[in-house]
XYZ file of C-alpha atoms in Angstrom:
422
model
C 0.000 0.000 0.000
C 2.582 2.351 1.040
C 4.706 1.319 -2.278
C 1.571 2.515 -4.204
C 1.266 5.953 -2.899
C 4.694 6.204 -3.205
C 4.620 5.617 -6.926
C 1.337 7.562 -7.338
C 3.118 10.739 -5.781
C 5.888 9.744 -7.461
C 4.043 9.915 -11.002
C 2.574 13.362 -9.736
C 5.711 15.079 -8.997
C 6.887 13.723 -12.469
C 3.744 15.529 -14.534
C 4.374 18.619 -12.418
C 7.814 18.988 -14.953
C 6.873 21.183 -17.761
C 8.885 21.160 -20.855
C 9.405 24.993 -21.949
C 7.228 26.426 -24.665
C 9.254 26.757 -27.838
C 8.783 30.076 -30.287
C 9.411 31.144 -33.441
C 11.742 34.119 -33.225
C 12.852 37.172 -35.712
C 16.438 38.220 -35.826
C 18.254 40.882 -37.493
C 22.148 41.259 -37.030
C 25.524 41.629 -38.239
C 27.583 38.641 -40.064
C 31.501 38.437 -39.674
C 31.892 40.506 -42.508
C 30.082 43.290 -41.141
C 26.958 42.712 -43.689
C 23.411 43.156 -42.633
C 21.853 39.693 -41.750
C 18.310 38.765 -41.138
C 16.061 35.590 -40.397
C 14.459 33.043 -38.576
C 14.952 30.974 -35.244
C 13.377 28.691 -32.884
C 13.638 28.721 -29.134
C 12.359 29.603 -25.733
C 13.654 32.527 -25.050
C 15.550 35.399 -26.634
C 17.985 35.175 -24.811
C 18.819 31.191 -26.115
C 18.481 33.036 -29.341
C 20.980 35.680 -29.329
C 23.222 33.087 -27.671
C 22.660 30.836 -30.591
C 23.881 33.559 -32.719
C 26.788 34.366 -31.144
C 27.905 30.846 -31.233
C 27.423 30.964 -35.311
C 29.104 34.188 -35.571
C 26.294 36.903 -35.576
C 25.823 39.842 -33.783
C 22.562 40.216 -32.578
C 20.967 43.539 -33.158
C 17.150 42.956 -32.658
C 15.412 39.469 -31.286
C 11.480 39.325 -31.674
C 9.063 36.581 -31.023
C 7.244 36.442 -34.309
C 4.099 37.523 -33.723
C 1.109 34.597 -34.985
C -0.935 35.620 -38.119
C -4.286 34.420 -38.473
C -2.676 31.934 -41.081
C 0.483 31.254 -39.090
C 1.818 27.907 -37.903
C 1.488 29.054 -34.427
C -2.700 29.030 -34.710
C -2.801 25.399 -36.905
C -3.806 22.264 -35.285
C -2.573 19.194 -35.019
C -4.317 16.792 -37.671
C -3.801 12.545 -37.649
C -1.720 13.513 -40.664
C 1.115 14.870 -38.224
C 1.047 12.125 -35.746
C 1.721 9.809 -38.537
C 4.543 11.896 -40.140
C 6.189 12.244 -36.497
C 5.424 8.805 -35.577
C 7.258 7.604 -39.006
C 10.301 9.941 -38.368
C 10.262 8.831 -34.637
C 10.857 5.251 -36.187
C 13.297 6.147 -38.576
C 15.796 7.936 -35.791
C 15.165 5.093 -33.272
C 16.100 2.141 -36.358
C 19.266 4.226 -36.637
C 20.403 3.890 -33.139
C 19.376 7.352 -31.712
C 18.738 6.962 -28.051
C 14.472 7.527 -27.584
C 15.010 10.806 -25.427
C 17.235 12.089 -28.265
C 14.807 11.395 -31.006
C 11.971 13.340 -28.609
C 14.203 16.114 -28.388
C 14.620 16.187 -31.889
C 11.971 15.345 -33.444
C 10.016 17.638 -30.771
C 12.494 20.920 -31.702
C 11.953 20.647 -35.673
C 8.582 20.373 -35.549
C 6.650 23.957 -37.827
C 3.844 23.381 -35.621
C 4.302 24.980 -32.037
C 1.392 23.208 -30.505
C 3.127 19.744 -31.657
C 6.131 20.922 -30.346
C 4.557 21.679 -26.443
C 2.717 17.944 -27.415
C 6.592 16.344 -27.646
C 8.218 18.296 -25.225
C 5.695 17.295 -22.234
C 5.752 14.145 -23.390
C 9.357 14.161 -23.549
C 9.915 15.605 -19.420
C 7.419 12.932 -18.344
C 10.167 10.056 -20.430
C 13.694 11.706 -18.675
C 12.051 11.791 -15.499
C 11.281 7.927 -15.877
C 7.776 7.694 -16.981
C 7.904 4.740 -19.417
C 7.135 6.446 -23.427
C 3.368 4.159 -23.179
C 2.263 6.239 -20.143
C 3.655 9.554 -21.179
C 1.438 9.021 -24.508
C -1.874 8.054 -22.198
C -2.957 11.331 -21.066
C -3.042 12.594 -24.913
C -5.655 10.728 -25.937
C -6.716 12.985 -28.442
C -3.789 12.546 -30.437
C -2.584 9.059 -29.252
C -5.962 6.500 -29.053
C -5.475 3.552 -27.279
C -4.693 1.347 -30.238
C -1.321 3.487 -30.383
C -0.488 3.120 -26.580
C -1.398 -0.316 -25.986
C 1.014 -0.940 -29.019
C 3.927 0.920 -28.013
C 3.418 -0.625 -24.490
C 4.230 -4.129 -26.604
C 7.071 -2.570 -27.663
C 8.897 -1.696 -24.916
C 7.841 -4.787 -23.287
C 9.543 -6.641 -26.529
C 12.397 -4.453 -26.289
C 11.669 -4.015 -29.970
C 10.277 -0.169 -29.849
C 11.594 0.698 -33.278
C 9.990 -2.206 -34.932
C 6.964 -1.396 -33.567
C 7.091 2.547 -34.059
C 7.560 1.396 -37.826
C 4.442 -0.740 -37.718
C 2.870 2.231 -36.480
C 3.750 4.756 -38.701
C 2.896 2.089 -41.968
C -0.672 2.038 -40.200
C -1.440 5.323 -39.541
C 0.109 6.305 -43.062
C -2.288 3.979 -44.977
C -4.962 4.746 -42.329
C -5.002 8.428 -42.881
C -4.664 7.606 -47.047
C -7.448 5.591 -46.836
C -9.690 7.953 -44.737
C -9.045 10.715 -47.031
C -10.046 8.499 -50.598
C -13.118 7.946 -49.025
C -13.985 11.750 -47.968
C -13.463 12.157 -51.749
C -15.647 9.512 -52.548
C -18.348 11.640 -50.335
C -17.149 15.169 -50.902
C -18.592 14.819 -54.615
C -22.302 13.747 -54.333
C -22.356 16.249 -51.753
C -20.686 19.301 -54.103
C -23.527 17.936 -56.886
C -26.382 18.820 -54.279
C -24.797 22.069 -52.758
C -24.114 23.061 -56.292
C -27.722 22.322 -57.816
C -29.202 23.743 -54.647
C -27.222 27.010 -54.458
C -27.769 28.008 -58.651
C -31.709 27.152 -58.537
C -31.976 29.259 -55.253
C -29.931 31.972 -57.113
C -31.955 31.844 -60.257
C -35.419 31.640 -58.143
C -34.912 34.901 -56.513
C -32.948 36.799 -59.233
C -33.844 35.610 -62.306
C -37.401 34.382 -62.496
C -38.438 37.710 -61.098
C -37.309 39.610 -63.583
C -39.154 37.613 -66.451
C -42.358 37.633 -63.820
C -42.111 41.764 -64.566
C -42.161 41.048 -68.297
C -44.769 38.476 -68.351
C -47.091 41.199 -66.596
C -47.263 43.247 -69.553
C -48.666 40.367 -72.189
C -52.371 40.399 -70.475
C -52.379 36.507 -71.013
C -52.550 33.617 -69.371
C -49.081 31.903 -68.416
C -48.573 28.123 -69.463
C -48.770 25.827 -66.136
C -45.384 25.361 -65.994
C -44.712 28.706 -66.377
C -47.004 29.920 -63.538
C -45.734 26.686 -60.910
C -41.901 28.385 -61.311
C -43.351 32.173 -60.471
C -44.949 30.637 -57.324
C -42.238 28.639 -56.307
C -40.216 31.616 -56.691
C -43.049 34.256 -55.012
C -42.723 31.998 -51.761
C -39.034 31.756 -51.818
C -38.352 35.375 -51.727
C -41.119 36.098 -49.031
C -40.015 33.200 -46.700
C -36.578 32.765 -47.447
C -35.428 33.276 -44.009
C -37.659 30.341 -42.949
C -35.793 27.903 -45.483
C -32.477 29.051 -44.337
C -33.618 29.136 -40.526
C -35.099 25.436 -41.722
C -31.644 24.236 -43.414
C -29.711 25.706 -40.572
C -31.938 23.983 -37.877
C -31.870 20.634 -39.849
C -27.730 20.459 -39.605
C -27.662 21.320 -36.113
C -29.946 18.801 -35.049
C -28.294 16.319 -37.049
C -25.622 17.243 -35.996
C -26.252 17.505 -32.413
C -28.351 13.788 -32.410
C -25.113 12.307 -34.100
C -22.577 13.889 -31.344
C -24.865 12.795 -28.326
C -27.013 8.961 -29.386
C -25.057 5.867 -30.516
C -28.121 4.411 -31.690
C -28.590 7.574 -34.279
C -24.441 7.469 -35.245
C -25.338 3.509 -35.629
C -28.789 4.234 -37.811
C -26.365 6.856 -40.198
C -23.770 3.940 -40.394
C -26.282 1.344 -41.617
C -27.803 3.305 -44.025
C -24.133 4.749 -45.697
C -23.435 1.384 -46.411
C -26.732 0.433 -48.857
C -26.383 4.079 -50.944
C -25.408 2.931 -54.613
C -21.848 4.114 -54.980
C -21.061 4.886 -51.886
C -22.193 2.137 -49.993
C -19.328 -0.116 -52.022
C -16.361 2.099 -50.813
C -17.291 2.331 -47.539
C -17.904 -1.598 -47.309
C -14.276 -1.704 -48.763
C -12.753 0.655 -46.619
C -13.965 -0.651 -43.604
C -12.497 -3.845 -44.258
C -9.029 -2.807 -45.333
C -9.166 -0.814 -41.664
C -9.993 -4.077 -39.916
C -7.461 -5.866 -41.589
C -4.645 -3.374 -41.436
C -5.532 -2.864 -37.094
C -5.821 -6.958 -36.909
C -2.535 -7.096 -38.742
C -1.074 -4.216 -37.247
C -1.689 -5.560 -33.152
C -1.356 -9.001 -33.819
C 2.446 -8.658 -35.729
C 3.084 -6.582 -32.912
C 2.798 -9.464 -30.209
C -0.906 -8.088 -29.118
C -3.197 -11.207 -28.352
C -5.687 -12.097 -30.949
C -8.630 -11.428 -28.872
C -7.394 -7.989 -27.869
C -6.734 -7.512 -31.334
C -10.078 -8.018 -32.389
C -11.307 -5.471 -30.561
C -9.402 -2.688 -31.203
C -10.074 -3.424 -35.273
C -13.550 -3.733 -33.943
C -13.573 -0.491 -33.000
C -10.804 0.968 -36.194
C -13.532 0.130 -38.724
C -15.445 3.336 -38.976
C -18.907 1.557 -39.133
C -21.214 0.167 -36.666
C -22.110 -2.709 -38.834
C -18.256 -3.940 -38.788
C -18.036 -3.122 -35.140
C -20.773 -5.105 -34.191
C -19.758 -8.063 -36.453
C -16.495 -8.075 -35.271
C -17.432 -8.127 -31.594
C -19.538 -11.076 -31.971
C -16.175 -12.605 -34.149
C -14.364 -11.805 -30.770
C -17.051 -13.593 -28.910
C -16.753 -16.582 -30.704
C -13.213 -16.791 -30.774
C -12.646 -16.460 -27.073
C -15.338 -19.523 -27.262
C -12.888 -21.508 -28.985
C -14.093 -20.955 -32.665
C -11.836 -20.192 -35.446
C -11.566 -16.743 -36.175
C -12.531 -17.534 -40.287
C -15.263 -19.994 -39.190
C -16.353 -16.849 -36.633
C -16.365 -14.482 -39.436
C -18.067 -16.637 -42.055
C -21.138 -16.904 -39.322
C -21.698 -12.929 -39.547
C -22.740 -13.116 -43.643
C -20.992 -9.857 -43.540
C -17.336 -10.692 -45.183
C -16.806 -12.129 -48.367
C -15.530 -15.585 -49.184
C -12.436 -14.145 -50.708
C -11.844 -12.643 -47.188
C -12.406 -15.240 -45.139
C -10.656 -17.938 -47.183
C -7.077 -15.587 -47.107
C -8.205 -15.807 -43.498
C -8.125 -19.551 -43.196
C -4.932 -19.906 -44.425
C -3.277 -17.240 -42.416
C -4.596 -18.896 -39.956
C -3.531 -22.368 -41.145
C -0.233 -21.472 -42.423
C 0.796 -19.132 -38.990
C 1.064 -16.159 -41.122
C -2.066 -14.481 -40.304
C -1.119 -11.515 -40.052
C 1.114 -11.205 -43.410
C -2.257 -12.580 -44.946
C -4.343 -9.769 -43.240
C -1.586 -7.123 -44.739
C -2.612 -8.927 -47.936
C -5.920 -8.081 -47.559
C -5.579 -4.479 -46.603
C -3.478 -3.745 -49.834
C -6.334 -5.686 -51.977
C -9.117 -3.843 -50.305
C -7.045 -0.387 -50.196
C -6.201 -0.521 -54.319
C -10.048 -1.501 -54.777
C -11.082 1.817 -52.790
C -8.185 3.841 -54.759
C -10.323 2.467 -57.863
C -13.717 3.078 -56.788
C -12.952 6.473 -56.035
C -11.424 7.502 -59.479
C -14.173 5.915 -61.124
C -16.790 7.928 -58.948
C -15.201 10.740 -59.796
C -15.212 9.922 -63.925
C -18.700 9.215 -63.230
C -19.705 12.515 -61.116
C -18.501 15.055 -63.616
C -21.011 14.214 -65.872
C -23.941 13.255 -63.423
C -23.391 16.728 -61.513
C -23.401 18.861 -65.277
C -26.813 16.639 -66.296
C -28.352 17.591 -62.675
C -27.382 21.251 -62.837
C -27.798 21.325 -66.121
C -31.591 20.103 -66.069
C -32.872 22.339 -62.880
C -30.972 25.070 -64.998
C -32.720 23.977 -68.050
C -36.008 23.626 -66.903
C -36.504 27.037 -65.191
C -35.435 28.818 -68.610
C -37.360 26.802 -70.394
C -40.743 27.942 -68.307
C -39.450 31.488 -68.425
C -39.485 31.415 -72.244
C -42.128 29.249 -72.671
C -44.558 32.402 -73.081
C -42.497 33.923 -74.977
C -42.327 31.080 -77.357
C -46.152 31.404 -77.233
C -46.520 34.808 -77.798
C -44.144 34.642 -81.071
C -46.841 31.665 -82.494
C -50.014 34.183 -81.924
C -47.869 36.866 -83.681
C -47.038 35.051 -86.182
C -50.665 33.376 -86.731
């Protein structure tokens, strides 16, 4: 007991150490041929700065701390895209030898972002003052799930950390490549609708008036068509507000009910997967995520079972999640993982035969890998082919509301020319 609270009080006064914030500062100065200097320079304080100088040479004459545009590194985020380019350059200094604290420092100190570089640098106190690297990462959830930590706890329990920080950095690099093919594969239906949307409201509340002003002066009777656009376009410009008060209101509900009910995010998840199109790539993609995570955990040395819930959880649909869960079930049962995943009628037999003979061969995860890479190329495809086959889908759609509304704006006029010319 008394060992515990040591170690708990322990672990306190270690997160107490703060690593110092890091800036970006501006110099200008004097060069040891007496020429006018000027640039750039990272660092906590000025001070370290004009002593950094000195050392190369320089005089310092002014040392500013840059100040952060509304565009500047200092205000950016950090995206997944940045863990995985520091995780991969993390692996590629510890393969070379460079002692883990070294790479921190490092890898921490050339880092554009600031807010990256306060990440690495707390991380990096809580590692000297002898926080093992898996608990340092915990409390930065955000950034580091628990897939990441559980697998860097493997590898220092391996005494293989560089092997695994490579693993790592190949998942989250195909991860993040994968995630964004598949926000292309939704960005364009979604740019067709906003498109169509935004030039018939345009045309509705500039354009059809105008021709309402001219069709007042025939004294006849509009065609039907004709007469259903003016309407349509009478109500939009009166209660406008209430459409956009009604379009706002619909996102933030949806919004809101997909932030705060599982069952909703679930309902959304289900129906992705049966839209035409779509539904294909994200069946794919969810099932090169699975296998990637499954491959990813178990090559690392993390048990099958705990594997399969983590990939559970990686695939980005409720569907998968759920089907891999019960796979999980069954396994821990005592049932083959392929025989598991064949009960589900969710995975193909393609899948689940490369799955068998991983499984039968020892190689199951070098089979999964396999399966990620056939899955990933087939989402790489899909995508490029939506996109060949949007282009023309989204200039048809805009092209017919377009059509149509000129059509029943010069409708009469075709009209009128006939009586004229009877």
């Amino acid at each position: 007991m008394a060992t515990a609270t040591a170690s708990r009080k322990a672990v306190k006064k270690n997160k107490e150490v703060k690593a110092p914030t890091i800036y970006t500062f501006e110099w200008k100065g004097v060069n040891r041929d007496g020429k006018k200097t000027s640039g750039e320079l990272r660092g906590a304080t000025a001070i370290e700065i004009r002593n950094q100088l000195k050392n190369q040479g320089i005089i310092p004459k002014s040392v500013s701390k840059k100040s952060a545009g509304l565009f500047s590194s200092e205000n950016k985020k950090i995206k997944p895209m940045d863990i995985a380019v520091v995780t991969r350059q993390i692996a590629t200094m510890l393969s070379a030898g460079v002692p883990l604290v070294t790479t921190l420092d490092l890898v921490g100190r050339g880092h554009e972002k600031p807010k990256m570089r306060t990440l690495l640098g707390t991380i990096l106190a809580d590692v000297q003052s002898g926080i093992p690297l898996s608990e340092a990462l915990r409390p930065h959830r955000i950034y580091f799930d628990d897939l990441y930590v559980d697998l860097v706890a493997a590898g220092e329990h391996s005494g293989s950390l560089d092997v695994v920080f490579d693993r790592i950095a190949t998942y989250k690099e195909k991860s993040e490549a994968l995630k964004s093919k598949i926000k292309k594969a939704m960005f364009y239906p979604a740019a067709v609708v906003v498109v169509a949307v935004a030039v018939t409201t345009l045309l509705l509340l500039f354009v059809v008036p105008q021709f309402e002003e001219i069709f007042k002066s025939f004294g006849a009777e509009l065609p039907a068509f004709t007469q259903i656009i003016i309407h349509i376009s009478r109500g939009l410009q009166s209660s406008w507000y209430f459409f956009l008060v009604g379009i706002v209101g619909s996102i933030w509900l949806f919004v809101r009910a997909h932030r705060n009910s599982q069952k909703f995010r679930d309902k959304i998840d289900e129906t992705m997967l049966k839209i035409p199109l779509i539904g294909q790539i994200l069946h794919k993609g969810a099932m090169a995520r699975f296998a990637r995570t499954l491959a990813t955990t178990f090559a690392a040395g993390v048990p099958l079972i705990e594997g399969l819930e983590s990939a559970s959880g990686a695939s980005g649909n409720a569907v998968y999640r759920k089907a891999l869960l019960n796979v999980r079930s069954e396994v821990m049962a005592g049932m083959q993982m392929n025989v598991a995943m064949r009960t589900t009628k969710l995975f193909p037999d393609m899948l689940i035969q490369m799955v068998m003979i991983g499984e039968e061969s020892g190689s199951l995860d070098e089979m999964l890998n396999k399966i990620a890479n056939i899955y990933e190329m087939q989402v790489d495809d899909a995508v490029d082919g939506l996109s060949s086959l949007i282009e023309p889908i989204m200039m048809v759609v805009i092209g017919g509301l377009v059509g149509s509304l000129i059509v029943g704006m010069y409708l009469p006029i075709f009209q009128l020319g006939k009586v004229v010319g009877g």
